[in-house]
Amino acid sequence: LDEVSQGTLVAIAERLERRLYSSAARVNTVTEPFRADIAARIADPGKVELIPNGTTRAWLEVGESDVPRRSVGVPEDRFVWTYAGNIGLSHGLEVAIEAAAMLGTGFQLLIVGEGPVRSALERKAADLPSGAVVFRPPVEAGPVARVLRASDALLAILRGDLTKSVSSKLYDCCAVGRPVLAVAEGEMRRLVDARGAALGVPAGEPKALALAVDRLRRDGELRASLAAEGRRFAGEHLRERQAERLAEQLERLAAKRR
């Protein structure tokens, strides 16, 4: 009934957030900017811990395999760059569609997944030449990993305003041993640029993305370097190790309460 203003709702939510953080024995978060932000809001910043997202050994094993392109429906006569995952508001995939329009023949943007903006993206891509952008329905992790392995390059993308976030898909993409285009600003770009684990691309700039895709097609040494360093980066971020850290943390907390 509009009796509570937007500002009032935000204030109530922020008070609840601070109370939850303060009452918690431990607070875990997945990126350093989020950790620092939460730590600045509470009296005991030491109880905030960074446990980042990661990948699994199954994805790393796919990166050691040879996946024939025909077996997973990836064309052999195009440079295929693939996005797989949720097609949501946070990704800014319209930039990829615009980049695909600039690249012309010889390239294919493959989008595997479902989400609230897929229909809008399909309409945006409808007037492009046949094969420039292809949409496929979502599939299970095992089959989609094989599609990624068979592709020439992979896309991990976030909107430019999500500077504190890191796409969870970044780690899986790096694991399969193909060069990754990391389209983002802030923390995700910092991570990949510091390690050379992916080719960083400014968010919201289709021309920059098109140039990066074309650069990967032309530069085999760069592709190999990014793929190798990406796999090392992924191997350092295994979910089983993160789970072990979380279990150890819970055991320490439980011991203090005995």
PDB file of C-alpha atoms in Angstrom:
ATOM      1  CA  LEU A   1       0.000   0.000   0.000  1.00  0.00           C
ATOM      2  CA  ASP A   2       3.087   2.235  -0.265  1.00  0.00           C
ATOM      3  CA  GLU A   3       2.971   2.925   3.491  1.00  0.00           C
ATOM      4  CA  VAL A   4       6.626   1.882   3.837  1.00  0.00           C
ATOM      5  CA  SER A   5       9.133   3.720   1.678  1.00  0.00           C
ATOM      6  CA  GLN A   6      11.923   2.070  -0.287  1.00  0.00           C
ATOM      7  CA  GLY A   7      14.436   3.849   1.968  1.00  0.00           C
ATOM      8  CA  THR A   8      12.760   2.466   5.070  1.00  0.00           C
ATOM      9  CA  LEU A   9      12.833  -1.086   3.698  1.00  0.00           C
ATOM     10  CA  VAL A  10      16.541  -0.786   2.904  1.00  0.00           C
ATOM     11  CA  ALA A  11      17.262   0.563   6.383  1.00  0.00           C
ATOM     12  CA  ILE A  12      15.361  -2.319   8.003  1.00  0.00           C
ATOM     13  CA  ALA A  13      17.202  -4.860   5.833  1.00  0.00           C
ATOM     14  CA  GLU A  14      20.587  -3.329   6.689  1.00  0.00           C
ATOM     15  CA  ARG A  15      19.842  -3.423  10.435  1.00  0.00           C
ATOM     16  CA  LEU A  16      18.824  -7.067  10.146  1.00  0.00           C
ATOM     17  CA  GLU A  17      21.974  -7.801   8.134  1.00  0.00           C
ATOM     18  CA  ARG A  18      24.226  -6.231  10.792  1.00  0.00           C
ATOM     19  CA  ARG A  19      22.409  -8.103  13.568  1.00  0.00           C
ATOM     20  CA  LEU A  20      22.851 -11.427  11.792  1.00  0.00           C
ATOM     21  CA  TYR A  21      26.551 -10.774  11.183  1.00  0.00           C
ATOM     22  CA  SER A  22      27.092  -9.715  14.787  1.00  0.00           C
ATOM     23  CA  SER A  23      25.268 -12.713  16.263  1.00  0.00           C
ATOM     24  CA  ALA A  24      26.991 -15.269  14.018  1.00  0.00           C
ATOM     25  CA  ALA A  25      29.938 -17.238  15.385  1.00  0.00           C
ATOM     26  CA  ARG A  26      31.550 -17.138  11.955  1.00  0.00           C
ATOM     27  CA  VAL A  27      30.796 -15.449   8.629  1.00  0.00           C
ATOM     28  CA  ASN A  28      31.998 -16.908   5.321  1.00  0.00           C
ATOM     29  CA  THR A  29      32.015 -15.150   1.989  1.00  0.00           C
ATOM     30  CA  VAL A  30      33.242 -15.998  -1.500  1.00  0.00           C
ATOM     31  CA  THR A  31      35.227 -12.901  -2.558  1.00  0.00           C
ATOM     32  CA  GLU A  32      37.693 -10.580  -0.861  1.00  0.00           C
ATOM     33  CA  PRO A  33      35.641  -7.397  -1.494  1.00  0.00           C
ATOM     34  CA  PHE A  34      32.637  -8.991   0.207  1.00  0.00           C
ATOM     35  CA  ARG A  35      34.855 -10.107   3.109  1.00  0.00           C
ATOM     36  CA  ALA A  36      36.257  -6.602   3.566  1.00  0.00           C
ATOM     37  CA  ASP A  37      32.816  -5.024   3.279  1.00  0.00           C
ATOM     38  CA  ILE A  38      31.287  -7.265   5.951  1.00  0.00           C
ATOM     39  CA  ALA A  39      34.320  -6.960   8.235  1.00  0.00           C
ATOM     40  CA  ALA A  40      33.960  -3.169   8.186  1.00  0.00           C
ATOM     41  CA  ARG A  41      30.380  -3.429   9.473  1.00  0.00           C
ATOM     42  CA  ILE A  42      30.893  -5.534  12.600  1.00  0.00           C
ATOM     43  CA  ALA A  43      32.782  -5.279  15.877  1.00  0.00           C
ATOM     44  CA  ASP A  44      34.788  -8.481  15.341  1.00  0.00           C
ATOM     45  CA  PRO A  45      36.127  -8.405  11.776  1.00  0.00           C
ATOM     46  CA  GLY A  46      38.349 -11.407  12.464  1.00  0.00           C
ATOM     47  CA  LYS A  47      35.396 -13.777  12.328  1.00  0.00           C
ATOM     48  CA  VAL A  48      34.809 -13.047   8.634  1.00  0.00           C
ATOM     49  CA  GLU A  49      36.614 -15.573   6.426  1.00  0.00           C
ATOM     50  CA  LEU A  50      37.097 -15.870   2.688  1.00  0.00           C
ATOM     51  CA  ILE A  51      36.253 -19.290   1.216  1.00  0.00           C
ATOM     52  CA  PRO A  52      36.052 -18.766  -2.554  1.00  0.00           C
ATOM     53  CA  ASN A  53      34.127 -20.787  -5.079  1.00  0.00           C
ATOM     54  CA  GLY A  54      35.936 -23.403  -7.102  1.00  0.00           C
ATOM     55  CA  THR A  55      35.727 -26.391  -9.405  1.00  0.00           C
ATOM     56  CA  THR A  56      35.983 -30.169  -9.052  1.00  0.00           C
ATOM     57  CA  ARG A  57      38.405 -32.875 -10.101  1.00  0.00           C
ATOM     58  CA  ALA A  58      35.803 -34.111 -12.585  1.00  0.00           C
ATOM     59  CA  TRP A  59      36.091 -30.845 -14.545  1.00  0.00           C
ATOM     60  CA  LEU A  60      39.901 -31.023 -14.428  1.00  0.00           C
ATOM     61  CA  GLU A  61      39.750 -34.581 -15.772  1.00  0.00           C
ATOM     62  CA  VAL A  62      37.663 -33.418 -18.730  1.00  0.00           C
ATOM     63  CA  GLY A  63      40.465 -30.955 -19.430  1.00  0.00           C
ATOM     64  CA  GLU A  64      42.813 -33.901 -19.944  1.00  0.00           C
ATOM     65  CA  SER A  65      40.556 -35.618 -22.475  1.00  0.00           C
ATOM     66  CA  ASP A  66      40.202 -35.403 -26.241  1.00  0.00           C
ATOM     67  CA  VAL A  67      36.609 -34.560 -27.176  1.00  0.00           C
ATOM     68  CA  PRO A  68      35.852 -34.832 -30.915  1.00  0.00           C
ATOM     69  CA  ARG A  69      33.884 -31.775 -31.940  1.00  0.00           C
ATOM     70  CA  ARG A  70      31.381 -33.723 -33.996  1.00  0.00           C
ATOM     71  CA  SER A  71      30.525 -35.907 -30.993  1.00  0.00           C
ATOM     72  CA  VAL A  72      29.132 -32.893 -29.130  1.00  0.00           C
ATOM     73  CA  GLY A  73      27.785 -30.942 -32.100  1.00  0.00           C
ATOM     74  CA  VAL A  74      30.501 -28.294 -32.245  1.00  0.00           C
ATOM     75  CA  PRO A  75      31.217 -27.230 -35.855  1.00  0.00           C
ATOM     76  CA  GLU A  76      34.724 -27.794 -37.151  1.00  0.00           C
ATOM     77  CA  ASP A  77      34.698 -24.933 -39.674  1.00  0.00           C
ATOM     78  CA  ARG A  78      34.197 -22.074 -37.192  1.00  0.00           C
ATOM     79  CA  PHE A  79      35.978 -20.595 -34.195  1.00  0.00           C
ATOM     80  CA  VAL A  80      33.466 -21.475 -31.482  1.00  0.00           C
ATOM     81  CA  TRP A  81      33.350 -19.451 -28.278  1.00  0.00           C
ATOM     82  CA  THR A  82      30.941 -20.851 -25.728  1.00  0.00           C
ATOM     83  CA  TYR A  83      28.962 -19.650 -22.742  1.00  0.00           C
ATOM     84  CA  ALA A  84      27.287 -22.276 -20.548  1.00  0.00           C
ATOM     85  CA  GLY A  85      25.160 -21.576 -17.516  1.00  0.00           C
ATOM     86  CA  ASN A  86      22.283 -19.478 -16.292  1.00  0.00           C
ATOM     87  CA  ILE A  87      21.196 -16.819 -18.773  1.00  0.00           C
ATOM     88  CA  GLY A  88      20.330 -14.173 -16.238  1.00  0.00           C
ATOM     89  CA  LEU A  89      20.242 -10.467 -15.582  1.00  0.00           C
ATOM     90  CA  SER A  90      23.631 -10.436 -13.888  1.00  0.00           C
ATOM     91  CA  HIS A  91      25.592 -11.539 -16.948  1.00  0.00           C
ATOM     92  CA  GLY A  92      25.078  -8.874 -19.575  1.00  0.00           C
ATOM     93  CA  LEU A  93      25.114 -11.408 -22.399  1.00  0.00           C
ATOM     94  CA  GLU A  94      23.635  -8.897 -24.830  1.00  0.00           C
ATOM     95  CA  VAL A  95      27.218  -7.634 -25.151  1.00  0.00           C
ATOM     96  CA  ALA A  96      28.256 -11.062 -26.446  1.00  0.00           C
ATOM     97  CA  ILE A  97      25.460 -11.014 -29.032  1.00  0.00           C
ATOM     98  CA  GLU A  98      26.633  -7.601 -30.237  1.00  0.00           C
ATOM     99  CA  ALA A  99      30.222  -8.843 -30.402  1.00  0.00           C
ATOM    100  CA  ALA A 100      29.112 -11.864 -32.437  1.00  0.00           C
ATOM    101  CA  ALA A 101      27.479  -9.490 -34.928  1.00  0.00           C
ATOM    102  CA  MET A 102      30.792  -7.678 -35.363  1.00  0.00           C
ATOM    103  CA  LEU A 103      32.850 -10.831 -35.879  1.00  0.00           C
ATOM    104  CA  GLY A 104      31.137 -11.993 -39.049  1.00  0.00           C
ATOM    105  CA  THR A 105      31.623 -15.365 -40.703  1.00  0.00           C
ATOM    106  CA  GLY A 106      34.025 -17.959 -39.376  1.00  0.00           C
ATOM    107  CA  PHE A 107      32.895 -17.531 -35.768  1.00  0.00           C
ATOM    108  CA  GLN A 108      30.102 -18.981 -33.675  1.00  0.00           C
ATOM    109  CA  LEU A 109      28.877 -17.903 -30.254  1.00  0.00           C
ATOM    110  CA  LEU A 110      27.357 -20.981 -28.609  1.00  0.00           C
ATOM    111  CA  ILE A 111      25.090 -20.322 -25.623  1.00  0.00           C
ATOM    112  CA  VAL A 112      24.076 -23.355 -23.574  1.00  0.00           C
ATOM    113  CA  GLY A 113      21.531 -22.819 -20.831  1.00  0.00           C
ATOM    114  CA  GLU A 114      18.255 -21.276 -19.807  1.00  0.00           C
ATOM    115  CA  GLY A 115      17.199 -18.215 -17.889  1.00  0.00           C
ATOM    116  CA  PRO A 116      14.993 -15.138 -17.734  1.00  0.00           C
ATOM    117  CA  VAL A 117      16.719 -13.206 -20.538  1.00  0.00           C
ATOM    118  CA  ARG A 118      17.212 -16.042 -23.022  1.00  0.00           C
ATOM    119  CA  SER A 119      14.145 -15.110 -25.094  1.00  0.00           C
ATOM    120  CA  ALA A 120      15.286 -11.495 -25.350  1.00  0.00           C
ATOM    121  CA  LEU A 121      18.748 -12.619 -26.452  1.00  0.00           C
ATOM    122  CA  GLU A 122      17.257 -14.961 -29.064  1.00  0.00           C
ATOM    123  CA  ARG A 123      15.271 -12.052 -30.479  1.00  0.00           C
ATOM    124  CA  LYS A 124      18.404  -9.898 -30.518  1.00  0.00           C
ATOM    125  CA  ALA A 125      20.324 -12.581 -32.404  1.00  0.00           C
ATOM    126  CA  ALA A 126      17.511 -13.432 -34.836  1.00  0.00           C
ATOM    127  CA  ASP A 127      18.701 -11.107 -37.615  1.00  0.00           C
ATOM    128  CA  LEU A 128      22.323 -12.276 -37.551  1.00  0.00           C
ATOM    129  CA  PRO A 129      23.666 -14.637 -40.230  1.00  0.00           C
ATOM    130  CA  SER A 130      22.874 -18.293 -39.720  1.00  0.00           C
ATOM    131  CA  GLY A 131      25.264 -19.934 -37.271  1.00  0.00           C
ATOM    132  CA  ALA A 132      26.656 -16.707 -35.830  1.00  0.00           C
ATOM    133  CA  VAL A 133      24.844 -17.351 -32.543  1.00  0.00           C
ATOM    134  CA  VAL A 134      23.428 -20.735 -31.551  1.00  0.00           C
ATOM    135  CA  PHE A 135      21.328 -21.472 -28.473  1.00  0.00           C
ATOM    136  CA  ARG A 136      21.064 -24.877 -26.851  1.00  0.00           C
ATOM    137  CA  PRO A 137      19.017 -26.046 -23.858  1.00  0.00           C
ATOM    138  CA  PRO A 138      20.741 -26.701 -20.520  1.00  0.00           C
ATOM    139  CA  VAL A 139      22.379 -30.085 -19.987  1.00  0.00           C
ATOM    140  CA  GLU A 140      23.996 -31.869 -17.051  1.00  0.00           C
ATOM    141  CA  ALA A 141      27.499 -30.938 -15.874  1.00  0.00           C
ATOM    142  CA  GLY A 142      29.243 -33.904 -17.503  1.00  0.00           C
ATOM    143  CA  PRO A 143      27.958 -33.353 -21.046  1.00  0.00           C
ATOM    144  CA  VAL A 144      28.342 -29.569 -20.876  1.00  0.00           C
ATOM    145  CA  ALA A 145      31.950 -29.942 -19.743  1.00  0.00           C
ATOM    146  CA  ARG A 146      32.621 -31.950 -22.904  1.00  0.00           C
ATOM    147  CA  VAL A 147      31.046 -29.204 -25.028  1.00  0.00           C
ATOM    148  CA  LEU A 148      33.295 -26.644 -23.365  1.00  0.00           C
ATOM    149  CA  ARG A 149      36.353 -28.826 -23.894  1.00  0.00           C
ATOM    150  CA  ALA A 150      35.502 -29.148 -27.613  1.00  0.00           C
ATOM    151  CA  SER A 151      35.113 -25.364 -28.026  1.00  0.00           C
ATOM    152  CA  ASP A 152      37.899 -22.998 -29.043  1.00  0.00           C
ATOM    153  CA  ALA A 153      37.335 -20.434 -26.280  1.00  0.00           C
ATOM    154  CA  LEU A 154      35.002 -19.980 -23.326  1.00  0.00           C
ATOM    155  CA  LEU A 155      33.116 -17.032 -21.914  1.00  0.00           C
ATOM    156  CA  ALA A 156      32.756 -16.049 -18.251  1.00  0.00           C
ATOM    157  CA  ILE A 157      30.847 -12.780 -18.025  1.00  0.00           C
ATOM    158  CA  LEU A 158      29.347 -10.394 -15.472  1.00  0.00           C
ATOM    159  CA  ARG A 159      27.769  -6.963 -15.713  1.00  0.00           C
ATOM    160  CA  GLY A 160      30.191  -4.133 -15.101  1.00  0.00           C
ATOM    161  CA  ASP A 161      28.503  -2.943 -11.902  1.00  0.00           C
ATOM    162  CA  LEU A 162      29.057  -6.282 -10.148  1.00  0.00           C
ATOM    163  CA  THR A 163      32.594  -5.384  -9.151  1.00  0.00           C
ATOM    164  CA  LYS A 164      32.653  -7.439  -5.938  1.00  0.00           C
ATOM    165  CA  SER A 165      31.496 -10.675  -7.556  1.00  0.00           C
ATOM    166  CA  VAL A 166      33.283 -13.523  -9.320  1.00  0.00           C
ATOM    167  CA  SER A 167      31.369 -15.801 -11.680  1.00  0.00           C
ATOM    168  CA  SER A 168      31.361 -19.342 -10.305  1.00  0.00           C
ATOM    169  CA  LYS A 169      31.636 -20.505 -13.930  1.00  0.00           C
ATOM    170  CA  LEU A 170      35.118 -18.998 -14.165  1.00  0.00           C
ATOM    171  CA  TYR A 171      36.669 -21.900 -12.264  1.00  0.00           C
ATOM    172  CA  ASP A 172      34.923 -24.638 -14.272  1.00  0.00           C
ATOM    173  CA  CYS A 173      35.796 -22.934 -17.558  1.00  0.00           C
ATOM    174  CA  CYS A 174      39.452 -22.664 -16.575  1.00  0.00           C
ATOM    175  CA  ALA A 175      39.495 -26.321 -15.498  1.00  0.00           C
ATOM    176  CA  VAL A 176      38.729 -27.766 -18.952  1.00  0.00           C
ATOM    177  CA  GLY A 177      41.876 -26.401 -20.562  1.00  0.00           C
ATOM    178  CA  ARG A 178      40.481 -23.906 -23.025  1.00  0.00           C
ATOM    179  CA  PRO A 179      41.267 -20.164 -23.080  1.00  0.00           C
ATOM    180  CA  VAL A 180      38.720 -18.123 -21.163  1.00  0.00           C
ATOM    181  CA  LEU A 181      37.435 -14.640 -21.900  1.00  0.00           C
ATOM    182  CA  ALA A 182      36.713 -12.970 -18.548  1.00  0.00           C
ATOM    183  CA  VAL A 183      34.336 -10.093 -19.219  1.00  0.00           C
ATOM    184  CA  ALA A 184      33.979  -8.165 -15.973  1.00  0.00           C
ATOM    185  CA  GLU A 185      35.208  -5.325 -13.821  1.00  0.00           C
ATOM    186  CA  GLY A 186      36.597  -5.382 -10.310  1.00  0.00           C
ATOM    187  CA  GLU A 187      37.439  -8.572  -8.433  1.00  0.00           C
ATOM    188  CA  MET A 188      36.986 -11.079 -11.253  1.00  0.00           C
ATOM    189  CA  ARG A 189      39.295  -9.106 -13.545  1.00  0.00           C
ATOM    190  CA  ARG A 190      41.810  -8.667 -10.722  1.00  0.00           C
ATOM    191  CA  LEU A 191      41.967 -12.420 -10.133  1.00  0.00           C
ATOM    192  CA  VAL A 192      42.544 -13.429 -13.750  1.00  0.00           C
ATOM    193  CA  ASP A 193      44.829 -10.536 -14.637  1.00  0.00           C
ATOM    194  CA  ALA A 194      47.091 -11.259 -11.662  1.00  0.00           C
ATOM    195  CA  ARG A 195      47.551 -14.871 -12.775  1.00  0.00           C
ATOM    196  CA  GLY A 196      47.173 -14.704 -16.532  1.00  0.00           C
ATOM    197  CA  ALA A 197      44.423 -17.294 -16.046  1.00  0.00           C
ATOM    198  CA  ALA A 198      42.061 -15.688 -18.582  1.00  0.00           C
ATOM    199  CA  LEU A 199      41.961 -12.878 -21.088  1.00  0.00           C
ATOM    200  CA  GLY A 200      40.387  -9.912 -19.313  1.00  0.00           C
ATOM    201  CA  VAL A 201      37.889  -7.857 -21.302  1.00  0.00           C
ATOM    202  CA  PRO A 202      36.126  -4.655 -20.155  1.00  0.00           C
ATOM    203  CA  ALA A 203      32.469  -5.214 -19.321  1.00  0.00           C
ATOM    204  CA  GLY A 204      29.836  -3.609 -21.507  1.00  0.00           C
ATOM    205  CA  GLU A 205      32.107  -3.120 -24.529  1.00  0.00           C
ATOM    206  CA  PRO A 206      31.124  -5.370 -27.453  1.00  0.00           C
ATOM    207  CA  LYS A 207      33.891  -4.081 -29.715  1.00  0.00           C
ATOM    208  CA  ALA A 208      36.537  -4.935 -27.110  1.00  0.00           C
ATOM    209  CA  LEU A 209      35.025  -8.407 -26.760  1.00  0.00           C
ATOM    210  CA  ALA A 210      34.958  -8.974 -30.525  1.00  0.00           C
ATOM    211  CA  LEU A 211      38.599  -7.918 -30.772  1.00  0.00           C
ATOM    212  CA  ALA A 212      39.520 -10.287 -27.924  1.00  0.00           C
ATOM    213  CA  VAL A 213      37.760 -13.238 -29.581  1.00  0.00           C
ATOM    214  CA  ASP A 214      39.501 -12.511 -32.886  1.00  0.00           C
ATOM    215  CA  ARG A 215      42.834 -12.181 -31.082  1.00  0.00           C
ATOM    216  CA  LEU A 216      42.411 -15.629 -29.585  1.00  0.00           C
ATOM    217  CA  ARG A 217      41.605 -17.087 -32.992  1.00  0.00           C
ATOM    218  CA  ARG A 218      44.790 -15.614 -34.484  1.00  0.00           C
ATOM    219  CA  ASP A 219      47.193 -16.241 -31.562  1.00  0.00           C
ATOM    220  CA  GLY A 220      47.751 -19.922 -30.838  1.00  0.00           C
ATOM    221  CA  GLU A 221      50.506 -19.227 -28.300  1.00  0.00           C
ATOM    222  CA  LEU A 222      48.175 -17.010 -26.298  1.00  0.00           C
ATOM    223  CA  ARG A 223      45.477 -19.676 -26.363  1.00  0.00           C
ATOM    224  CA  ALA A 224      47.911 -22.283 -25.076  1.00  0.00           C
ATOM    225  CA  SER A 225      49.263 -19.994 -22.356  1.00  0.00           C
ATOM    226  CA  LEU A 226      45.819 -19.031 -21.084  1.00  0.00           C
ATOM    227  CA  ALA A 227      44.635 -22.644 -21.143  1.00  0.00           C
ATOM    228  CA  ALA A 228      47.634 -23.872 -19.154  1.00  0.00           C
ATOM    229  CA  GLU A 229      47.580 -21.108 -16.570  1.00  0.00           C
ATOM    230  CA  GLY A 230      43.805 -21.378 -16.298  1.00  0.00           C
ATOM    231  CA  ARG A 231      44.083 -25.055 -15.386  1.00  0.00           C
ATOM    232  CA  ARG A 232      46.667 -24.268 -12.717  1.00  0.00           C
ATOM    233  CA  PHE A 233      44.379 -21.567 -11.333  1.00  0.00           C
ATOM    234  CA  ALA A 234      41.406 -23.958 -11.300  1.00  0.00           C
ATOM    235  CA  GLY A 235      43.462 -26.661  -9.610  1.00  0.00           C
ATOM    236  CA  GLU A 236      44.186 -24.273  -6.756  1.00  0.00           C
ATOM    237  CA  HIS A 237      40.457 -23.741  -6.211  1.00  0.00           C
ATOM    238  CA  LEU A 238      38.967 -27.187  -5.681  1.00  0.00           C
ATOM    239  CA  ARG A 239      35.577 -27.352  -3.980  1.00  0.00           C
ATOM    240  CA  GLU A 240      36.624 -30.381  -1.960  1.00  0.00           C
ATOM    241  CA  ARG A 241      39.385 -28.326  -0.343  1.00  0.00           C
ATOM    242  CA  GLN A 242      36.946 -25.512   0.366  1.00  0.00           C
ATOM    243  CA  ALA A 243      34.603 -28.068   1.945  1.00  0.00           C
ATOM    244  CA  GLU A 244      37.472 -29.330   4.110  1.00  0.00           C
ATOM    245  CA  ARG A 245      38.188 -25.786   5.279  1.00  0.00           C
ATOM    246  CA  LEU A 246      34.535 -25.299   6.150  1.00  0.00           C
ATOM    247  CA  ALA A 247      34.415 -28.613   8.048  1.00  0.00           C
ATOM    248  CA  GLU A 248      37.553 -27.669  10.022  1.00  0.00           C
ATOM    249  CA  GLN A 249      36.017 -24.319  10.834  1.00  0.00           C
ATOM    250  CA  LEU A 250      32.827 -25.940  12.127  1.00  0.00           C
ATOM    251  CA  GLU A 251      34.837 -28.405  14.215  1.00  0.00           C
ATOM    252  CA  ARG A 252      36.768 -25.549  15.843  1.00  0.00           C
ATOM    253  CA  LEU A 253      33.546 -23.710  16.630  1.00  0.00           C
ATOM    254  CA  ALA A 254      31.956 -26.842  18.059  1.00  0.00           C
ATOM    255  CA  ALA A 255      35.008 -27.494  20.250  1.00  0.00           C
ATOM    256  CA  LYS A 256      34.779 -23.991  21.730  1.00  0.00           C
ATOM    257  CA  ARG A 257      31.178 -24.635  22.767  1.00  0.00           C
ATOM    258  CA  ARG A 258      31.881 -27.893  24.598  1.00  0.00           C
TER     259      ARG A 258
END
